[in-house]
Short mmCIF file of C-alpha atoms in Angstrom, two decimals:
data_model
loop_
_atom_site.label_atom_id
_atom_site.label_comp_id
_atom_site.label_asym_id
_atom_site.label_seq_id
_atom_site.Cartn_x
_atom_site.Cartn_y
_atom_site.Cartn_z
CA UNK S 1 -16.91 -30.36 -33.21
CA UNK S 2 -16.35 -29.04 -29.70
CA UNK S 3 -14.73 -32.34 -28.72
CA UNK S 4 -12.27 -31.99 -31.59
CA UNK S 5 -11.38 -28.50 -30.41
CA UNK S 6 -10.92 -29.63 -26.84
CA UNK S 7 -8.70 -32.53 -27.77
CA UNK S 8 -6.50 -30.51 -30.08
CA UNK S 9 -6.39 -27.51 -27.78
CA UNK S 10 -5.80 -24.25 -29.59
CA UNK S 11 -2.77 -25.45 -31.56
CA UNK S 12 -2.84 -24.96 -35.29
CA UNK S 13 -0.85 -26.66 -38.05
CA UNK S 14 2.15 -24.64 -39.35
CA UNK S 15 0.43 -23.49 -42.55
CA UNK S 16 -2.78 -22.51 -40.80
CA UNK S 17 -0.90 -20.60 -38.10
CA UNK S 18 1.01 -18.80 -40.85
CA UNK S 19 -2.24 -17.94 -42.59
CA UNK S 20 -3.65 -16.52 -39.34
CA UNK S 21 -0.48 -14.43 -38.94
CA UNK S 22 -0.72 -12.92 -42.42
CA UNK S 23 -3.25 -10.16 -41.57
CA UNK S 24 -1.18 -9.18 -38.51
CA UNK S 25 1.94 -9.21 -40.69
CA UNK S 26 0.40 -6.80 -43.21
CA UNK S 27 -1.26 -4.49 -40.69
CA UNK S 28 1.78 -4.20 -38.39
CA UNK S 29 3.93 -3.52 -41.48
CA UNK S 30 1.59 -0.69 -42.49
CA UNK S 31 1.43 0.76 -38.96
CA UNK S 32 5.15 0.48 -38.19
CA UNK S 33 6.47 1.73 -41.51
CA UNK S 34 3.61 4.03 -42.48
CA UNK S 35 3.49 2.00 -45.74
CA UNK S 36 6.82 3.49 -46.81
CA UNK S 37 9.79 2.02 -44.94
CA UNK S 38 12.67 4.48 -44.62
CA UNK S 39 16.01 2.88 -45.43
CA UNK S 40 18.02 6.13 -45.30
CA UNK S 41 19.07 5.44 -41.71
CA UNK S 42 20.37 1.83 -41.48
CA UNK S 43 20.01 1.65 -37.66
CA UNK S 44 16.37 2.79 -37.84
CA UNK S 45 15.57 0.43 -40.71
CA UNK S 46 17.20 -2.53 -38.92
CA UNK S 47 15.46 -1.70 -35.62
CA UNK S 48 12.12 -1.52 -37.41
CA UNK S 49 12.73 -4.81 -39.23
CA UNK S 50 13.75 -6.63 -36.02
CA UNK S 51 10.70 -5.29 -34.14
CA UNK S 52 8.39 -6.16 -37.02
CA UNK S 53 9.71 -9.73 -37.24
CA UNK S 54 9.75 -10.09 -33.45
CA UNK S 55 6.08 -9.20 -32.97
CA UNK S 56 4.93 -11.33 -35.88
CA UNK S 57 6.93 -14.36 -34.75
CA UNK S 58 5.30 -14.04 -31.32
CA UNK S 59 1.86 -13.83 -32.86
CA UNK S 60 2.60 -16.82 -35.09
CA UNK S 61 3.77 -18.82 -32.05
CA UNK S 62 0.55 -17.99 -30.20
CA UNK S 63 -1.39 -19.66 -32.98
CA UNK S 64 1.08 -22.45 -33.69
CA UNK S 65 1.57 -23.57 -30.07
CA UNK S 66 -1.87 -22.62 -28.78
CA UNK S 67 -0.21 -20.84 -25.83
CA UNK S 68 -1.13 -17.22 -25.15
CA UNK S 69 0.38 -15.95 -21.93
CA UNK S 70 3.86 -17.34 -22.66
CA UNK S 71 4.28 -15.11 -25.74
CA UNK S 72 2.16 -12.21 -24.49
CA UNK S 73 4.48 -11.94 -21.51
CA UNK S 74 7.51 -11.63 -23.80
CA UNK S 75 6.21 -8.55 -25.64
CA UNK S 76 4.62 -7.16 -22.47
CA UNK S 77 7.87 -7.29 -20.49
CA UNK S 78 9.95 -5.98 -23.40
CA UNK S 79 7.43 -3.13 -23.79
CA UNK S 80 7.89 -2.13 -20.13
CA UNK S 81 11.68 -2.30 -20.34
CA UNK S 82 11.90 -0.47 -23.66
CA UNK S 83 9.53 2.28 -22.55
CA UNK S 84 11.55 2.95 -19.42
CA UNK S 85 14.72 2.87 -21.51
CA UNK S 86 13.24 5.29 -24.06
CA UNK S 87 11.94 7.64 -21.39
CA UNK S 88 15.15 7.63 -19.36
CA UNK S 89 17.38 8.04 -22.43
CA UNK S 90 15.17 10.93 -23.62
CA UNK S 91 15.38 12.55 -20.20
CA UNK S 92 19.14 12.10 -19.98
CA UNK S 93 19.61 13.44 -23.52
CA UNK S 94 17.43 16.47 -22.82
CA UNK S 95 18.25 17.18 -19.17
CA UNK S 96 21.31 15.08 -18.27
CA UNK S 97 19.22 13.56 -15.51
CA UNK S 98 16.33 11.20 -14.77
CA UNK S 99 14.67 13.85 -12.68
CA UNK S 100 12.59 16.75 -13.90
CA UNK S 101 13.06 20.29 -12.71
CA UNK S 102 10.69 23.04 -11.62
CA UNK S 103 11.20 24.61 -15.05
CA UNK S 104 9.86 21.43 -16.71
CA UNK S 105 6.75 21.67 -14.54
CA UNK S 106 6.34 25.40 -15.21
CA UNK S 107 6.67 24.83 -18.95
CA UNK S 108 4.26 21.85 -18.84
CA UNK S 109 6.80 19.47 -20.32
CA UNK S 110 6.12 16.38 -18.19
CA UNK S 111 5.17 13.28 -20.22
CA UNK S 112 1.63 12.16 -19.44
CA UNK S 113 0.79 8.57 -18.56
CA UNK S 114 -2.51 6.73 -18.24
CA UNK S 115 -2.18 6.37 -14.45
CA UNK S 116 -3.09 10.06 -14.09
CA UNK S 117 -6.49 9.56 -15.71
CA UNK S 118 -8.48 8.53 -12.58
CA UNK S 119 -7.23 11.61 -10.75
CA UNK S 120 -8.09 14.10 -13.46
CA UNK S 121 -11.77 13.14 -13.76
CA UNK S 122 -13.20 15.09 -10.77
CA UNK S 123 -11.08 18.23 -11.30
CA UNK S 124 -11.91 18.14 -15.04
CA UNK S 125 -15.61 18.02 -14.18
CA UNK S 126 -15.46 20.86 -11.63
CA UNK S 127 -12.71 23.14 -12.94
CA UNK S 128 -12.91 22.30 -16.65
CA UNK S 129 -9.17 21.79 -16.71
CA UNK S 130 -6.49 19.10 -16.44
CA UNK S 131 -4.42 18.98 -13.28
CA UNK S 132 -1.20 17.85 -14.92
CA UNK S 133 1.81 19.85 -16.16
CA UNK S 134 1.88 18.19 -19.58
CA UNK S 135 1.10 19.09 -23.15
CA UNK S 136 -2.53 18.78 -24.30
CA UNK S 137 -1.54 18.02 -27.90
CA UNK S 138 1.78 17.60 -29.68
CA UNK S 139 5.07 16.49 -28.19
CA UNK S 140 6.00 13.24 -26.47
CA UNK S 141 3.20 11.45 -24.55
CA UNK S 142 0.67 14.24 -24.83
CA UNK S 143 -2.54 14.20 -22.79
CA UNK S 144 -5.09 14.01 -25.63
CA UNK S 145 -3.41 11.02 -27.33
CA UNK S 146 -2.95 9.08 -24.11
CA UNK S 147 -6.56 9.65 -23.07
CA UNK S 148 -7.86 8.52 -26.48
CA UNK S 149 -5.58 5.46 -26.50
CA UNK S 150 -6.60 4.42 -23.02
CA UNK S 151 -10.30 5.13 -23.53
CA UNK S 152 -10.58 3.01 -26.66
CA UNK S 153 -8.30 0.27 -25.31
CA UNK S 154 -10.22 -0.02 -22.07
CA UNK S 155 -13.55 -0.02 -23.92
CA UNK S 156 -12.32 -2.84 -26.16
CA UNK S 157 -10.21 -4.85 -23.74
CA UNK S 158 -11.62 -3.93 -20.33
CA UNK S 159 -9.08 -4.88 -17.69
CA UNK S 160 -7.26 -6.60 -20.53
CA UNK S 161 -5.56 -3.21 -20.83
CA UNK S 162 -3.58 -4.17 -17.71
CA UNK S 163 -2.05 -7.18 -19.49
CA UNK S 164 -2.09 -6.08 -23.12
CA UNK S 165 -1.55 -2.33 -23.05
CA UNK S 166 -0.09 -1.00 -19.81
CA UNK S 167 3.56 -0.13 -20.25
CA UNK S 168 4.25 -0.58 -16.53
CA UNK S 169 2.59 -3.95 -15.91
CA UNK S 170 5.46 -5.76 -17.61
CA UNK S 171 7.72 -4.90 -14.69
CA UNK S 172 5.89 -6.86 -12.02
CA UNK S 173 4.80 -9.46 -14.58
CA UNK S 174 8.49 -10.04 -15.33
CA UNK S 175 9.53 -10.26 -11.67
CA UNK S 176 6.60 -12.59 -10.89
CA UNK S 177 8.09 -15.11 -13.34
CA UNK S 178 11.59 -15.23 -11.91
CA UNK S 179 11.00 -18.11 -9.47
CA UNK S 180 9.33 -21.34 -10.49
CA UNK S 181 7.51 -21.72 -7.18
CA UNK S 182 6.06 -19.12 -4.85
CA UNK S 183 7.64 -18.84 -1.42
CA UNK S 184 4.62 -16.99 -0.06
CA UNK S 185 1.50 -18.86 -1.05
CA UNK S 186 -1.21 -17.69 1.29
CA UNK S 187 -2.32 -14.15 0.59
CA UNK S 188 -5.83 -13.15 1.45
CA UNK S 189 -7.59 -12.14 -1.74
CA UNK S 190 -9.35 -9.38 0.17
CA UNK S 191 -6.30 -7.28 -0.81
CA UNK S 192 -7.56 -7.23 -4.40
CA UNK S 193 -10.07 -4.59 -3.30
CA UNK S 194 -7.22 -2.33 -2.20
CA UNK S 195 -6.93 -0.54 -5.60
CA UNK S 196 -10.51 0.70 -5.13
CA UNK S 197 -9.51 2.23 -1.79
CA UNK S 198 -6.45 3.79 -3.46
CA UNK S 199 -8.65 5.02 -6.32
CA UNK S 200 -11.09 6.73 -3.93
CA UNK S 201 -8.27 8.18 -1.87
CA UNK S 202 -6.25 9.59 -4.78
CA UNK S 203 -9.34 10.84 -6.63
CA UNK S 204 -10.52 12.78 -3.58
CA UNK S 205 -7.11 14.11 -2.57
CA UNK S 206 -6.35 15.10 -6.17
CA UNK S 207 -9.68 16.90 -6.39
CA UNK S 208 -9.15 18.74 -3.12
CA UNK S 209 -5.53 19.73 -3.74
CA UNK S 210 -5.63 19.92 -7.55
CA UNK S 211 -2.44 17.87 -7.55
CA UNK S 212 -2.20 14.38 -9.10
CA UNK S 213 -1.42 12.88 -5.69
CA UNK S 214 -0.71 9.33 -6.91
CA UNK S 215 1.99 10.58 -9.30
CA UNK S 216 3.23 13.08 -6.79
CA UNK S 217 3.54 10.75 -3.79
CA UNK S 218 2.88 7.09 -4.53
CA UNK S 219 3.60 5.84 -8.07
CA UNK S 220 6.27 3.09 -7.82
CA UNK S 221 7.11 3.48 -11.51
CA UNK S 222 8.61 6.89 -10.89
CA UNK S 223 11.62 4.83 -9.85
CA UNK S 224 12.07 3.64 -13.45
CA UNK S 225 10.82 6.64 -15.36
CA UNK S 226 11.24 10.11 -13.94
CA UNK S 227 10.74 11.90 -10.67
CA UNK S 228 11.02 15.34 -9.18
CA UNK S 229 14.56 16.64 -8.69
CA UNK S 230 15.65 16.02 -5.09
CA UNK S 231 16.08 19.53 -3.72
CA UNK S 232 14.28 19.37 -0.38
CA UNK S 233 13.24 17.02 2.42
CA UNK S 234 9.84 16.70 0.73
CA UNK S 235 11.25 15.69 -2.66
CA UNK S 236 13.72 13.30 -0.96
CA UNK S 237 10.81 11.68 0.94
CA UNK S 238 8.89 11.28 -2.30
CA UNK S 239 11.88 9.65 -4.01
CA UNK S 240 12.20 7.32 -1.01
CA UNK S 241 8.51 6.33 -1.27
CA UNK S 242 8.80 5.67 -5.02
CA UNK S 243 11.88 3.49 -4.63
CA UNK S 244 10.50 1.60 -1.59
CA UNK S 245 7.19 0.87 -3.28
CA UNK S 246 8.96 -0.22 -6.45
CA UNK S 247 11.28 -2.51 -4.52
CA UNK S 248 8.44 -3.93 -2.41
CA UNK S 249 5.48 -4.20 -4.75
CA UNK S 250 7.15 -4.55 -8.13
CA UNK S 251 10.26 -6.59 -7.28
CA UNK S 252 10.26 -8.44 -3.93
CA UNK S 253 6.58 -9.41 -3.53
CA UNK S 254 6.10 -10.56 -7.15
CA UNK S 255 9.25 -12.69 -6.87
CA UNK S 256 8.01 -14.23 -3.59
CA UNK S 257 4.36 -14.70 -4.53
CA UNK S 258 4.50 -15.15 -8.33
CA UNK S 259 1.66 -12.58 -8.41
CA UNK S 260 1.54 -9.11 -9.95
CA UNK S 261 1.24 -7.41 -6.57
CA UNK S 262 1.52 -3.78 -7.71
CA UNK S 263 -1.27 -4.29 -10.25
CA UNK S 264 -3.35 -6.29 -7.76
CA UNK S 265 -2.95 -4.20 -4.62
CA UNK S 266 -2.14 -0.63 -5.60
CA UNK S 267 -2.90 0.55 -9.13
CA UNK S 268 -5.91 2.92 -9.17
CA UNK S 269 -6.27 2.63 -12.92
CA UNK S 270 -6.53 -1.13 -12.49
CA UNK S 271 -9.64 -0.46 -10.40
CA UNK S 272 -11.15 1.68 -13.18
CA UNK S 273 -10.26 -0.98 -15.76
CA UNK S 274 -11.92 -3.61 -13.56
CA UNK S 275 -15.17 -1.66 -13.90
CA UNK S 276 -14.70 -1.43 -17.67
CA UNK S 277 -14.52 -5.25 -17.79
CA UNK S 278 -18.31 -5.03 -17.66
CA UNK S 279 -18.36 -3.27 -21.03
CA UNK S 280 -15.84 -5.20 -23.11
CA UNK S 281 -17.19 -8.03 -25.29
CA UNK S 282 -14.18 -10.22 -24.54
CA UNK S 283 -14.00 -12.40 -21.49
CA UNK S 284 -12.59 -15.65 -20.11
CA UNK S 285 -15.13 -18.45 -19.74
CA UNK S 286 -15.21 -21.64 -17.72
CA UNK S 287 -16.79 -24.69 -19.30
CA UNK S 288 -18.29 -26.55 -16.36
CA UNK S 289 -18.76 -29.68 -18.49
CA UNK S 290 -15.03 -30.20 -18.94
CA UNK S 291 -13.69 -28.55 -15.77
CA UNK S 292 -12.31 -31.10 -13.30
CA UNK S 293 -11.95 -28.50 -10.53
CA UNK S 294 -8.23 -29.11 -10.13
CA UNK S 295 -7.87 -25.37 -9.31
CA UNK S 296 -4.50 -25.08 -11.09
CA UNK S 297 -5.86 -21.96 -12.81
CA UNK S 298 -6.60 -20.37 -9.40
CA UNK S 299 -2.98 -20.86 -8.40
CA UNK S 300 -1.71 -19.58 -11.75
CA UNK S 301 -3.78 -16.39 -11.89
CA UNK S 302 -1.40 -13.48 -11.24
CA UNK S 303 -4.14 -10.97 -10.38
CA UNK S 304 -6.31 -12.84 -7.84
CA UNK S 305 -9.09 -12.87 -10.43
CA UNK S 306 -9.91 -16.53 -9.88
CA UNK S 307 -10.99 -18.21 -6.68
CA UNK S 308 -12.22 -21.74 -5.97
CA UNK S 309 -15.73 -20.29 -5.64
CA UNK S 310 -15.41 -18.74 -9.11
CA UNK S 311 -14.47 -22.11 -10.59
CA UNK S 312 -17.31 -23.93 -8.82
CA UNK S 313 -19.68 -21.21 -9.98
CA UNK S 314 -18.21 -21.35 -13.50
CA UNK S 315 -17.56 -17.60 -13.75
CA UNK S 316 -14.35 -15.58 -13.68
CA UNK S 317 -14.40 -12.37 -11.64
CA UNK S 318 -14.27 -8.83 -12.98
CA UNK S 319 -10.64 -8.62 -11.90
CA UNK S 320 -9.59 -10.76 -14.90
CA UNK S 321 -7.00 -9.09 -17.15
CA UNK S 322 -7.27 -11.76 -19.86
CA UNK S 323 -3.54 -12.46 -19.68
CA UNK S 324 -4.19 -16.07 -20.65
CA UNK S 325 -2.16 -17.69 -17.87
CA UNK S 326 -5.14 -19.75 -16.66
CA UNK S 327 -5.99 -20.67 -20.25
CA UNK S 328 -2.42 -21.92 -20.84
CA UNK S 329 -2.44 -23.82 -17.53
CA UNK S 330 -5.67 -25.77 -18.08
CA UNK S 331 -4.86 -29.11 -19.68
CA UNK S 332 -8.55 -29.80 -20.30
CA UNK S 333 -9.11 -26.48 -22.07
CA UNK S 334 -12.06 -25.94 -19.76
CA UNK S 335 -11.10 -22.30 -19.31
CA UNK S 336 -10.90 -20.35 -22.53
CA UNK S 337 -11.28 -16.94 -24.17
CA UNK S 338 -14.87 -16.18 -24.96
CA UNK S 339 -17.27 -13.51 -26.13
CA UNK S 340 -20.06 -12.27 -23.90
CA UNK S 341 -23.38 -13.81 -24.87
CA UNK S 342 -21.73 -16.86 -26.39
CA UNK S 343 -22.09 -19.91 -24.09
CA UNK S 344 -18.95 -21.40 -22.53
CA UNK S 345 -17.44 -24.30 -24.43
CA UNK S 346 -18.68 -23.04 -27.80
CA UNK S 347 -16.95 -20.98 -30.52
CA UNK S 348 -13.72 -21.29 -28.56
CA UNK S 349 -11.39 -20.96 -31.54
CA UNK S 350 -13.32 -18.06 -33.06
CA UNK S 351 -13.39 -16.19 -29.75
CA UNK S 352 -9.68 -16.73 -29.10
CA UNK S 353 -8.69 -15.75 -32.65
CA UNK S 354 -10.75 -12.57 -32.50
CA UNK S 355 -9.53 -11.58 -29.03
CA UNK S 356 -5.89 -12.36 -29.89
CA UNK S 357 -6.07 -10.32 -33.06
CA UNK S 358 -7.56 -7.29 -31.30
CA UNK S 359 -5.40 -7.38 -28.19
CA UNK S 360 -2.14 -8.34 -29.89
CA UNK S 361 -2.60 -5.71 -32.59
CA UNK S 362 -3.00 -3.11 -29.86
CA UNK S 363 0.12 -4.08 -27.93
CA UNK S 364 2.16 -4.68 -31.10
CA UNK S 365 1.50 -1.21 -32.50
CA UNK S 366 1.48 0.59 -29.14
CA UNK S 367 4.79 -0.94 -28.08
CA UNK S 368 6.53 -0.78 -31.45
CA UNK S 369 7.62 2.86 -31.11
CA UNK S 370 9.51 2.35 -27.86
CA UNK S 371 10.92 -1.06 -28.90
CA UNK S 372 12.21 0.40 -32.18
CA UNK S 373 13.63 3.40 -30.35
CA UNK S 374 15.43 1.23 -27.76
CA UNK S 375 16.82 -1.08 -30.44
CA UNK S 376 17.99 1.90 -32.47
CA UNK S 377 19.83 3.30 -29.45
CA UNK S 378 21.45 -0.10 -28.80
CA UNK S 379 22.42 -0.51 -32.47
CA UNK S 380 23.94 2.97 -32.47
CA UNK S 381 26.03 1.96 -29.45
CA UNK S 382 27.48 -1.08 -31.16
CA UNK S 383 27.81 0.06 -34.77
CA UNK T 1 -33.07 -14.84 -26.67
CA UNK T 2 -29.95 -17.02 -26.52
CA UNK T 3 -29.33 -16.49 -30.24
CA UNK T 4 -29.91 -12.76 -29.88
CA UNK T 5 -27.32 -12.62 -27.09
CA UNK T 6 -24.81 -14.47 -29.26
CA UNK T 7 -25.41 -12.13 -32.20
CA UNK T 8 -25.16 -9.06 -29.96
CA UNK T 9 -21.92 -10.32 -28.37
CA UNK T 10 -20.28 -11.11 -31.70
CA UNK T 11 -21.43 -7.82 -33.24
CA UNK T 12 -19.94 -5.86 -30.31
CA UNK T 13 -16.70 -7.87 -30.61
CA UNK T 14 -16.42 -7.12 -34.33
CA UNK T 15 -17.13 -3.44 -33.67
CA UNK T 16 -14.26 -3.52 -31.18
CA UNK T 17 -12.02 -5.05 -33.85
CA UNK T 18 -12.92 -2.14 -36.15
CA UNK T 19 -12.25 0.35 -33.33
CA UNK T 20 -8.74 -1.04 -32.82
CA UNK T 21 -8.09 -1.08 -36.57
CA UNK T 22 -8.96 2.60 -36.90
CA UNK T 23 -7.42 3.67 -33.59
CA UNK T 24 -3.79 4.05 -34.67
CA UNK T 25 -4.27 5.51 -38.19
CA UNK T 26 -6.86 7.89 -36.76
CA UNK T 27 -5.05 8.71 -33.53
CA UNK T 28 -3.89 12.18 -34.60
CA UNK T 29 -7.35 13.13 -35.74
CA UNK T 30 -9.05 11.66 -32.63
CA UNK T 31 -6.53 13.40 -30.38
CA UNK T 32 -7.04 16.74 -32.13
CA UNK T 33 -10.78 16.39 -31.64
CA UNK T 34 -10.29 15.39 -27.99
CA UNK T 35 -8.03 18.42 -27.48
CA UNK T 36 -10.90 20.73 -28.39
CA UNK T 37 -13.11 19.45 -25.55
CA UNK T 38 -13.89 22.22 -23.04
CA UNK T 39 -11.94 20.62 -20.16
CA UNK T 40 -8.85 19.95 -22.27
CA UNK T 41 -6.75 22.82 -21.00
CA UNK T 42 -4.05 22.83 -18.37
CA UNK T 43 -5.13 24.05 -14.95
CA UNK T 44 -3.71 27.53 -14.18
CA UNK T 45 -2.00 26.06 -11.09
CA UNK T 46 0.35 24.40 -13.62
CA UNK T 47 0.21 26.69 -16.66
CA UNK T 48 0.74 29.79 -14.51
CA UNK T 49 -2.41 31.59 -15.65
CA UNK T 50 -3.09 33.81 -18.64
CA UNK T 51 -0.79 36.70 -19.54
CA UNK T 52 -2.53 39.97 -18.68
CA UNK T 53 0.26 42.42 -19.37
CA UNK T 54 3.30 42.34 -21.61
CA UNK T 55 6.14 44.81 -21.06
CA UNK T 56 8.73 45.03 -23.83
CA UNK T 57 12.21 46.41 -23.21
CA UNK T 58 15.34 46.10 -25.36
CA UNK T 59 15.65 42.42 -26.34
CA UNK T 60 13.55 41.27 -23.43
CA UNK T 61 9.84 40.86 -22.77
CA UNK T 62 8.26 40.67 -19.32
CA UNK T 63 4.95 38.81 -19.09
CA UNK T 64 2.76 39.44 -16.06
CA UNK T 65 0.22 36.67 -15.55
CA UNK T 66 -3.16 36.76 -13.87
CA UNK T 67 -2.98 35.72 -10.19
CA UNK T 68 -4.05 32.10 -9.64
CA UNK T 69 -6.28 31.27 -6.68
CA UNK T 70 -8.12 28.39 -8.39
CA UNK T 71 -9.55 25.67 -6.16
CA UNK T 72 -11.95 22.82 -6.90
CA UNK T 73 -15.22 24.57 -6.17
CA UNK T 74 -14.23 28.13 -5.27
CA UNK T 75 -11.14 30.31 -5.14
CA UNK T 76 -8.60 29.64 -2.40
CA UNK T 77 -7.39 32.16 0.17
CA UNK T 78 -3.79 31.76 -0.99
CA UNK T 79 -2.41 31.58 -4.49
CA UNK T 80 0.42 32.83 -6.64
CA UNK T 81 1.22 34.99 -9.61
CA UNK T 82 3.80 34.22 -12.28
CA UNK T 83 6.08 36.54 -14.17
CA UNK T 84 8.17 35.45 -17.15
CA UNK T 85 11.12 37.17 -18.72
CA UNK T 86 11.62 36.11 -22.33
CA UNK T 87 14.29 36.83 -24.92
CA UNK T 88 17.89 37.94 -24.40
CA UNK T 89 18.09 38.58 -20.69
CA UNK T 90 20.65 40.66 -18.82
CA UNK T 91 22.57 38.96 -16.01
CA UNK T 92 20.55 40.84 -13.41
CA UNK T 93 16.81 41.30 -13.72
CA UNK T 94 15.02 43.98 -11.77
CA UNK T 95 11.41 45.03 -12.21
CA UNK T 96 8.58 46.65 -10.34
CA UNK T 97 5.37 44.68 -10.71
CA UNK T 98 1.76 45.79 -10.48
CA UNK T 99 0.09 42.36 -10.53
CA UNK T 100 -3.48 43.52 -9.97
CA UNK T 101 -3.16 46.26 -12.62
CA UNK T 102 -4.50 48.98 -10.31
CA UNK T 103 -1.73 51.37 -11.25
CA UNK T 104 0.05 50.97 -7.90
CA UNK T 105 3.27 48.87 -7.79
CA UNK T 106 2.85 45.74 -5.61
CA UNK T 107 6.40 44.48 -5.34
CA UNK T 108 9.89 44.92 -6.59
CA UNK T 109 11.70 41.80 -7.74
CA UNK T 110 15.37 41.23 -8.50
CA UNK T 111 16.97 38.14 -9.99
CA UNK T 112 20.69 37.48 -10.12
CA UNK T 113 20.69 34.82 -12.84
CA UNK T 114 24.31 33.84 -12.34
CA UNK T 115 24.01 33.28 -8.63
CA UNK T 116 20.37 32.11 -8.89
CA UNK T 117 19.42 34.60 -6.18
CA UNK T 118 16.00 36.17 -6.14
CA UNK T 119 15.01 39.13 -4.01
CA UNK T 120 11.48 40.30 -3.26
CA UNK T 121 10.50 43.64 -1.82
CA UNK T 122 6.71 43.74 -1.27
CA UNK T 123 4.82 47.05 -1.23
CA UNK T 124 1.52 45.25 -0.78
CA UNK T 125 0.74 43.12 2.32
CA UNK T 126 -0.87 40.46 0.11
CA UNK T 127 2.47 39.69 -1.52
CA UNK T 128 4.18 37.00 0.58
CA UNK T 129 7.33 35.30 -0.71
CA UNK T 130 9.06 33.83 -3.74
CA UNK T 131 7.66 30.35 -4.40
CA UNK T 132 9.67 29.40 -7.49
CA UNK T 133 12.45 31.19 -9.33
CA UNK T 134 13.97 29.22 -12.14
CA UNK T 135 15.66 29.37 -15.50
CA UNK T 136 13.41 28.20 -18.33
CA UNK T 137 13.93 27.40 -22.00
CA UNK T 138 12.56 30.84 -22.90
CA UNK T 139 14.31 32.85 -20.20
CA UNK T 140 13.40 33.06 -16.51
CA UNK T 141 10.21 32.50 -14.52
CA UNK T 142 9.23 33.52 -11.00
CA UNK T 143 6.17 32.57 -8.99
CA UNK T 144 5.30 34.78 -6.04
CA UNK T 145 2.96 33.58 -3.28
CA UNK T 146 -0.04 35.79 -2.69
CA UNK T 147 -2.89 36.10 -0.24
CA UNK T 148 -6.31 37.04 -1.47
#
């Protein structure tokens, strides 16, 4: 039976792929429409319909073609773009600017994002409070909802959150796909430990200063979301750091290396998610019986999660974000989605189907709000 | 043992499927529960501290907040106190503030809202300077730096 699976890859016949898509079709319909689609606003209804069809077509194609990363990347990149668009358009509508003012900080109106989480742990333990000027509950991107979403997603997906849930990862994922071949090929994979250094540094500095230092000084995504109004040398320096890091780690280096350099070398939450990879049941497995050690998967991995040693050993590292790029690359299907405890090379279809359902459902529902919102804004512009 | 591992792995994976299925419909309820956790409150360094005195004048309310010196393990030597004017505000605000509620005025503050100019006249050596003075959605807020 395993031989049949290997020879046919993960492709499914049209009807079977459609059948596998049906549960996703029904569940995403329920989650996106709340069971009662609202047709009173044509732009909203059309935006919802397009988003609904878009996500389900992608899911169908994952089953029909047997390719994962190719279609995951589409929704992942669109999620990142649409979220930035939604956030910026909200900011411009509310404040006529992409920057937030001192009044927004004083009134705790700053949208919360999951990257703050590593920095709030120590202060929350010692001061019993959250060091972020956001809203605990209610309003856009409130702290309680984001913490719950991240906590459950990281428990279920581990570092898979970085490829199936993070609304920033799509930026460097997108830029890493622009060129067909990398111009910089040799990067020491020792750099993949850098996020742990950043995590320790920002956790300690945040605890000592009670300021989310990563958001305040480092986060490259401030360049495409929101940042402090430039009113002083300090705020101008911060804006300079955000833009430089975005240009360097999210645009230039991913284009040159075909790797997700921001996620690999900087993100402190990526380091936390790496640890949670130990908990999740889903993993990527290497079947040593079929692996020819061509190492194409090592070259393809965008997060330095695979090395030649890993392949020889038959084990992916904890840095794996389950993006599926290695799985798509392997012509022998020797590397595949798996479930912990289940031996490599067995139950490949079951493991992939279960993982795809869980991870795709998460990104489909999580991203739908911002995709619908962006589409609605675009439709309102044209009609 | 091998079979047990397989069963445990698949059971955990199916539990994760259930978790994701209930996550979005239950998000509001999970978030509300999370919001009640003891650490789920904004640090006073951001929220400005609790209101300890409310002074009401015609159409305008002045909130005096508790001074904030909060640090990680112990109080810091320097901090701030926040005052908020809410309601229909006159163009020029002028108030005498007793932030430590000892009955003795600590500073006199003036705000020219049109020109965004804020003046501080300290009567207490612990009152240092104006840290923030800004228009807010509810009126005007000022943070004054303090020494302990």
